[in-house]
PDB file of C-alpha atoms in Angstrom:
ATOM      1  CA  MET A   1      43.799  63.951  35.291  1.00 48.00           C
ATOM      2  CA  SER A   2      44.864  66.376  32.587  1.00 49.00           C
ATOM      3  CA  GLY A   3      41.819  65.378  30.511  1.00 51.00           C
ATOM      4  CA  THR A   4      39.416  66.521  33.240  1.00 53.00           C
ATOM      5  CA  THR A   5      41.139  69.780  34.045  1.00 58.00           C
ATOM      6  CA  THR A   6      41.234  70.973  30.453  1.00 66.00           C
ATOM      7  CA  PRO A   7      37.441  71.005  29.869  1.00 69.00           C
ATOM      8  CA  THR A   8      36.952  72.669  33.258  1.00 78.00           C
ATOM      9  CA  SER A   9      39.342  75.467  32.434  1.00 83.00           C
ATOM     10  CA  GLU A  10      37.674  75.917  29.041  1.00 84.00           C
ATOM     11  CA  LEU A  11      34.241  76.177  30.671  1.00 84.00           C
ATOM     12  CA  THR A  12      35.589  78.687  33.180  1.00 88.00           C
ATOM     13  CA  SER A  13      37.050  80.834  30.430  1.00 87.00           C
ATOM     14  CA  GLN A  14      33.791  80.648  28.460  1.00 87.00           C
ATOM     15  CA  TYR A  15      31.764  81.723  31.493  1.00 87.00           C
ATOM     16  CA  SER A  16      34.228  84.497  32.247  1.00 90.00           C
ATOM     17  CA  THR A  17      33.974  85.776  28.680  1.00 91.00           C
ATOM     18  CA  GLN A  18      30.162  85.604  28.781  1.00 90.00           C
ATOM     19  CA  VAL A  19      29.932  87.371  32.128  1.00 92.00           C
ATOM     20  CA  ALA A  20      32.328  90.074  30.946  1.00 92.00           C
ATOM     21  CA  GLY A  21      30.229  90.581  27.832  1.00 92.00           C
ATOM     22  CA  ASP A  22      27.034  90.750  29.871  1.00 93.00           C
ATOM     23  CA  LEU A  23      28.585  93.281  32.224  1.00 93.00           C
ATOM     24  CA  ALA A  24      29.722  95.439  29.327  1.00 94.00           C
ATOM     25  CA  ARG A  25      26.237  95.351  27.772  1.00 94.00           C
ATOM     26  CA  ASN A  26      24.678  96.131  31.172  1.00 95.00           C
ATOM     27  CA  VAL A  27      26.921  99.167  31.613  1.00 94.00           C
ATOM     28  CA  LYS A  28      26.155 100.411  28.103  1.00 93.00           C
ATOM     29  CA  GLU A  29      22.399  99.968  28.679  1.00 94.00           C
ATOM     30  CA  GLN A  30      22.639 101.872  31.932  1.00 93.00           C
ATOM     31  CA  GLU A  31      24.505 104.700  30.210  1.00 93.00           C
ATOM     32  CA  ARG A  32      21.925 104.785  27.394  1.00 92.00           C
ATOM     33  CA  LEU A  33      18.962 104.874  29.780  1.00 93.00           C
ATOM     34  CA  THR A  34      20.668 107.480  31.954  1.00 92.00           C
ATOM     35  CA  GLY A  35      21.173 109.665  28.892  1.00 91.00           C
ATOM     36  CA  GLU A  36      17.520 109.234  27.902  1.00 92.00           C
ATOM     37  CA  VAL A  37      16.329 110.022  31.437  1.00 93.00           C
ATOM     38  CA  GLU A  38      18.462 113.177  31.520  1.00 92.00           C
ATOM     39  CA  ALA A  39      17.144 114.237  28.129  1.00 91.00           C
ATOM     40  CA  LEU A  40      13.551 113.606  29.192  1.00 93.00           C
ATOM     41  CA  GLN A  41      14.150 115.459  32.449  1.00 92.00           C
ATOM     42  CA  ALA A  42      15.471 118.447  30.505  1.00 92.00           C
ATOM     43  CA  GLN A  43      12.418 118.368  28.220  1.00 92.00           C
ATOM     44  CA  LEU A  44      10.106 118.134  31.236  1.00 94.00           C
ATOM     45  CA  THR A  45      11.828 121.085  32.911  1.00 93.00           C
ATOM     46  CA  ALA A  46      11.485 123.146  29.727  1.00 92.00           C
ATOM     47  CA  LEU A  47       7.799 122.236  29.417  1.00 94.00           C
ATOM     48  CA  ARG A  48       7.176 123.234  33.050  1.00 93.00           C
ATOM     49  CA  ASN A  49       8.881 126.585  32.506  1.00 92.00           C
ATOM     50  CA  ASP A  50       6.773 127.160  29.372  1.00 92.00           C
ATOM     51  CA  HIS A  51       3.650 126.187  31.331  1.00 93.00           C
ATOM     52  CA  THR A  52       4.434 128.714  34.069  1.00 92.00           C
ATOM     53  CA  VAL A  53       5.022 131.488  31.528  1.00 91.00           C
ATOM     54  CA  LEU A  54       1.834 130.666  29.606  1.00 91.00           C
ATOM     55  CA  VAL A  55      -0.255 130.642  32.801  1.00 89.00           C
ATOM     56  CA  LYS A  56       1.116 134.068  33.762  1.00 88.00           C
ATOM     57  CA  ILE A  57       0.305 135.431  30.308  1.00 90.00           C
ATOM     58  CA  GLU A  58      -3.183 133.948  30.513  1.00 86.00           C
ATOM     59  CA  GLN A  59      -3.739 135.565  33.929  1.00 86.00           C
ATOM     60  CA  ALA A  60      -2.448 138.900  32.616  1.00 86.00           C
ATOM     61  CA  LEU A  61      -4.871 138.753  29.689  1.00 85.00           C
ATOM     62  CA  GLY A  62      -7.723 137.956  32.062  1.00 79.00           C
ATOM     63  CA  THR A  63      -9.001 135.045  30.000  1.00 70.00           C
ATOM     64  CA  PRO A  64     -10.649 132.097  31.787  1.00 64.00           C
ATOM     65  CA  SER A  65      -8.228 129.326  32.621  1.00 61.00           C
ATOM     66  CA  THR A  66      -8.710 126.411  30.237  1.00 61.00           C
ATOM     67  CA  SER A  67      -5.256 124.919  30.626  1.00 57.00           C
ATOM     68  CA  ALA A  68      -4.736 121.747  32.567  1.00 62.00           C
ATOM     69  CA  PRO A  69      -2.830 122.003  35.851  1.00 62.00           C
ATOM     70  CA  ALA A  70       0.861 121.256  35.853  1.00 62.00           C
ATOM     71  CA  VAL A  71       1.677 117.602  36.314  1.00 65.00           C
ATOM     72  CA  LYS A  72       3.267 116.921  39.652  1.00 64.00           C
ATOM     73  CA  PRO A  73       6.682 115.300  39.465  1.00 60.00           C
ATOM     74  CA  ARG A  74       6.712 111.595  40.146  1.00 63.00           C
ATOM     75  CA  THR A  75       9.928 111.903  42.107  1.00 55.00           C
ATOM     76  CA  ALA A  76       7.851 112.760  45.187  1.00 50.00           C
ATOM     77  CA  THR A  77       6.444 109.241  45.348  1.00 51.00           C
ATOM     78  CA  PRO A  78       9.731 107.381  45.981  1.00 52.00           C
ATOM     79  CA  THR A  79      10.757 109.904  48.651  1.00 51.00           C
ATOM     80  CA  ARG A  80       7.493 109.265  50.486  1.00 54.00           C
ATOM     81  CA  ARG A  81       8.046 105.568  50.174  1.00 53.00           C
ATOM     82  CA  LYS A  82      11.540 105.968  51.556  1.00 53.00           C
ATOM     83  CA  ARG A  83      10.273 107.915  54.528  1.00 54.00           C
ATOM     84  CA  THR A  84       7.640 105.359  55.345  1.00 52.00           C
ATOM     85  CA  ALA A  85      10.160 102.581  54.837  1.00 50.00           C
ATOM     86  CA  GLU A  86      12.677 104.252  57.129  1.00 51.00           C
ATOM     87  CA  GLU A  87      10.211 105.088  59.887  1.00 53.00           C
ATOM     88  CA  PRO A  88       7.269 102.736  59.574  1.00 52.00           C
ATOM     89  CA  SER A  89       6.802 102.049  63.249  1.00 54.00           C
ATOM     90  CA  ARG A  90       6.595 105.544  64.775  1.00 56.00           C
ATOM     91  CA  PRO A  91       3.558 106.961  62.967  1.00 52.00           C
ATOM     92  CA  ARG A  92       1.715 103.660  63.210  1.00 56.00           C
ATOM     93  CA  GLN A  93       2.327 103.422  66.951  1.00 55.00           C
ATOM     94  CA  THR A  94       1.171 106.991  67.558  1.00 53.00           C
ATOM     95  CA  LYS A  95      -1.916 106.410  65.434  1.00 55.00           C
ATOM     96  CA  THR A  96      -2.791 103.215  67.242  1.00 55.00           C
ATOM     97  CA  LYS A  97      -2.157 104.838  70.622  1.00 57.00           C
ATOM     98  CA  ARG A  98      -4.348 107.787  69.730  1.00 58.00           C
ATOM     99  CA  SER A  99      -7.099 105.576  68.375  1.00 58.00           C
ATOM    100  CA  THR A 100      -7.042 103.326  71.436  1.00 59.00           C
ATOM    101  CA  ALA A 101      -7.006 106.362  73.729  1.00 55.00           C
ATOM    102  CA  LYS A 102      -9.976 107.815  71.871  1.00 57.00           C
ATOM    103  CA  LYS A 103     -11.799 104.493  72.059  1.00 59.00           C
ATOM    104  CA  SER A 104     -11.123 104.151  75.785  1.00 58.00           C
ATOM    105  CA  THR A 105     -12.240 107.710  76.519  1.00 54.00           C
ATOM    106  CA  ALA A 106     -15.314 107.193  74.374  1.00 52.00           C
ATOM    107  CA  LYS A 107     -16.104 103.993  76.222  1.00 54.00           C
ATOM    108  CA  ALA A 108     -15.554 105.680  79.574  1.00 49.00           C
ATOM    109  CA  SER A 109     -17.748 108.630  78.644  1.00 50.00           C
ATOM    110  CA  ALA A 110     -20.412 106.318  77.270  1.00 49.00           C
ATOM    111  CA  SER A 111     -20.388 104.182  80.370  1.00 50.00           C
ATOM    112  CA  SER A 112     -20.431 107.205  82.674  1.00 47.00           C
ATOM    113  CA  SER A 113     -23.309 108.774  80.767  1.00 52.00           C
ATOM    114  CA  ALA A 114     -25.188 105.494  80.569  1.00 61.00           C
ATOM    115  CA  SER A 115     -24.814 104.489  84.220  1.00 71.00           C
ATOM    116  CA  PRO A 116     -24.469 106.874  87.171  1.00 80.00           C
ATOM    117  CA  THR A 117     -21.683 106.599  89.710  1.00 87.00           C
ATOM    118  CA  LEU A 118     -22.081 104.629  92.928  1.00 88.00           C
ATOM    119  CA  VAL A 119     -22.112 107.872  94.920  1.00 90.00           C
ATOM    120  CA  ASN A 120     -25.068 109.147  92.895  1.00 89.00           C
ATOM    121  CA  LEU A 121     -26.840 105.813  93.246  1.00 89.00           C
ATOM    122  CA  VAL A 122     -26.406 105.791  97.028  1.00 89.00           C
ATOM    123  CA  ARG A 123     -27.519 109.425  97.391  1.00 89.00           C
ATOM    124  CA  THR A 124     -30.572 108.867  95.192  1.00 90.00           C
ATOM    125  CA  TYR A 125     -31.488 105.717  97.099  1.00 89.00           C
ATOM    126  CA  LEU A 126     -31.208 107.470 100.469  1.00 89.00           C
ATOM    127  CA  THR A 127     -33.378 110.390  99.369  1.00 89.00           C
ATOM    128  CA  ARG A 128     -36.150 107.955  98.387  1.00 89.00           C
ATOM    129  CA  GLN A 129     -36.112 106.123 101.744  1.00 87.00           C
ATOM    130  CA  SER A 130     -38.240 107.227 104.669  1.00 85.00           C
ATOM    131  CA  ALA A 131     -36.472 105.020 107.214  1.00 88.00           C
ATOM    132  CA  PRO A 132     -32.751 104.599 107.968  1.00 90.00           C
ATOM    133  CA  ARG A 133     -30.959 101.869 106.041  1.00 91.00           C
ATOM    134  CA  SER A 134     -27.809  99.922 106.781  1.00 92.00           C
ATOM    135  CA  ALA A 135     -24.933  99.606 104.304  1.00 92.00           C
ATOM    136  CA  ALA A 136     -25.822  95.954 103.668  1.00 93.00           C
ATOM    137  CA  GLU A 137     -29.436  96.833 102.924  1.00 92.00           C
ATOM    138  CA  ILE A 138     -28.415  99.596 100.546  1.00 90.00           C
ATOM    139  CA  ALA A 139     -25.905  97.317  98.793  1.00 92.00           C
ATOM    140  CA  THR A 140     -28.521  94.579  98.387  1.00 93.00           C
ATOM    141  CA  ALA A 141     -31.134  97.016  97.077  1.00 92.00           C
ATOM    142  CA  LEU A 142     -28.737  98.631  94.601  1.00 90.00           C
ATOM    143  CA  GLY A 143     -27.521  95.227  93.461  1.00 90.00           C
ATOM    144  CA  THR A 144     -31.127  94.256  92.729  1.00 91.00           C
ATOM    145  CA  GLN A 145     -31.824  97.521  90.913  1.00 88.00           C
ATOM    146  CA  HIS A 146     -28.574  97.303  88.904  1.00 87.00           C
ATOM    147  CA  PRO A 147     -27.759  93.623  88.306  1.00 87.00           C
ATOM    148  CA  GLU A 148     -25.157  94.540  85.702  1.00 88.00           C
ATOM    149  CA  ARG A 149     -22.990  96.159  88.394  1.00 86.00           C
ATOM    150  CA  THR A 150     -21.009  94.467  91.138  1.00 87.00           C
ATOM    151  CA  ILE A 151     -21.937  96.349  94.314  1.00 87.00           C
ATOM    152  CA  LYS A 152     -20.155  95.298  97.476  1.00 90.00           C
ATOM    153  CA  THR A 153     -21.234  96.210 101.000  1.00 90.00           C
ATOM    154  CA  THR A 154     -17.746  97.406 101.941  1.00 92.00           C
ATOM    155  CA  VAL A 155     -17.652  99.774  98.974  1.00 92.00           C
ATOM    156  CA  VAL A 156     -21.148 101.054  99.766  1.00 91.00           C
ATOM    157  CA  ARG A 157     -20.147 101.618 103.412  1.00 92.00           C
ATOM    158  CA  ALA A 158     -17.078 103.594 102.337  1.00 93.00           C
ATOM    159  CA  THR A 159     -19.241 105.628  99.954  1.00 92.00           C
ATOM    160  CA  LEU A 160     -21.726 106.327 102.747  1.00 91.00           C
ATOM    161  CA  GLU A 161     -18.966 107.457 105.094  1.00 92.00           C
ATOM    162  CA  GLY A 162     -17.732 109.801 102.387  1.00 92.00           C
ATOM    163  CA  LEU A 163     -21.229 111.237 102.025  1.00 91.00           C
ATOM    164  CA  VAL A 164     -21.468 111.658 105.809  1.00 92.00           C
ATOM    165  CA  ALA A 165     -18.146 113.511 105.816  1.00 92.00           C
ATOM    166  CA  LYS A 166     -19.512 115.892 103.178  1.00 89.00           C
ATOM    167  CA  ALA A 167     -22.832 116.278 105.045  1.00 88.00           C
ATOM    168  CA  HIS A 168     -24.664 114.572 102.178  1.00 87.00           C
ATOM    169  CA  ALA A 169     -25.858 111.811 104.496  1.00 90.00           C
ATOM    170  CA  GLN A 170     -26.541 111.254 108.199  1.00 89.00           C
ATOM    171  CA  ARG A 171     -25.313 108.343 110.290  1.00 90.00           C
ATOM    172  CA  THR A 172     -27.235 106.981 113.270  1.00 89.00           C
ATOM    173  CA  LYS A 173     -26.389 104.108 115.602  1.00 88.00           C
ATOM    174  CA  GLN A 174     -28.956 101.646 116.881  1.00 86.00           C
ATOM    175  CA  GLY A 175     -27.096  99.294 119.180  1.00 86.00           C
ATOM    176  CA  PRO A 176     -24.187  97.679 117.345  1.00 87.00           C
ATOM    177  CA  SER A 177     -25.652  98.498 113.936  1.00 87.00           C
ATOM    178  CA  VAL A 178     -25.061 101.681 111.941  1.00 90.00           C
ATOM    179  CA  PHE A 179     -27.805 103.144 109.778  1.00 93.00           C
ATOM    180  CA  TYR A 180     -27.727 105.923 107.210  1.00 92.00           C
ATOM    181  CA  THR A 181     -30.339 108.420 106.121  1.00 91.00           C
ATOM    182  CA  SER A 182     -30.504 111.302 103.704  1.00 87.00           C
ATOM    183  CA  PRO A 183     -29.899 114.657 105.424  1.00 81.00           C
ATOM    184  CA  ASP A 184     -33.210 116.348 106.094  1.00 68.00           C
ATOM    185  CA  PRO A 185     -32.830 120.137 106.187  1.00 59.00           C
ATOM    186  CA  THR A 186     -36.194 120.558 107.923  1.00 55.00           C
ATOM    187  CA  LYS A 187     -35.234 118.544 110.998  1.00 51.00           C
ATOM    188  CA  PRO A 188     -32.976 121.112 112.688  1.00 46.00           C
ATOM    189  CA  LYS A 189     -35.586 123.821 112.119  1.00 40.00           C
ATOM    190  CA  ALA A 190     -38.344 121.673 113.627  1.00 36.00           C
ATOM    191  CA  HIS A 191     -36.177 120.879 116.604  1.00 40.00           C
ATOM    192  CA  HIS A 192     -35.400 124.560 117.010  1.00 40.00           C
ATOM    193  CA  GLU A 193     -39.109 125.423 116.887  1.00 40.00           C
ATOM    194  CA  GLU A 194     -39.896 122.764 119.501  1.00 42.00           C
ATOM    195  CA  THR A 195     -37.306 124.188 121.881  1.00 40.00           C
ATOM    196  CA  GLN A 196     -38.760 127.672 121.387  1.00 44.00           C
ATOM    197  CA  GLN A 197     -42.271 126.373 122.165  1.00 45.00           C
ATOM    198  CA  HIS A 198     -41.052 124.597 125.270  1.00 48.00           C
ATOM    199  CA  SER A 199     -39.256 127.668 126.454  1.00 46.00           C
ATOM    200  CA  GLY A 200     -42.290 129.856 125.697  1.00 46.00           C
TER     201      GLY A 200
END
């Protein structure tokens, strides 16, 4: 048993010594690089100050600027990366929401400009008809004219009733059936003239 424990303890001590040496070298390397970075930073700061002074002198002399612009510090890049790493989801979500909202509004505007509303279709159809039409007839005709749209009779009837309420259409009953026509502004006048002729 003692023969096995002795090599193990020797290996452990060797590893411990090696790790301690590596740590010491690591710390020294860090200190050396830190010192170099600080020295370089001081040189960079001095060069920037000299650049600012030289630019001011050049502007005061009124000579054309031939000097290169000051180099931006690279420290701004990691801060931007940190910000995006800390909050990656918020700007992306807002961008996607805005883009989808723009796309949906663009689609809606495109569809509305490309195809008129059902109200406009019904009104246009009624103005072109000389005889009264039922809601089913209008729905069938519009469905034939616009096969890409799903036009239901119930929806057309509701649209017609809305037009009647706004005096944009007239409703007449013939037995159990209801028919709709476009409002004719000349009809009341003609009726009024007929009554005047009869009375005269």
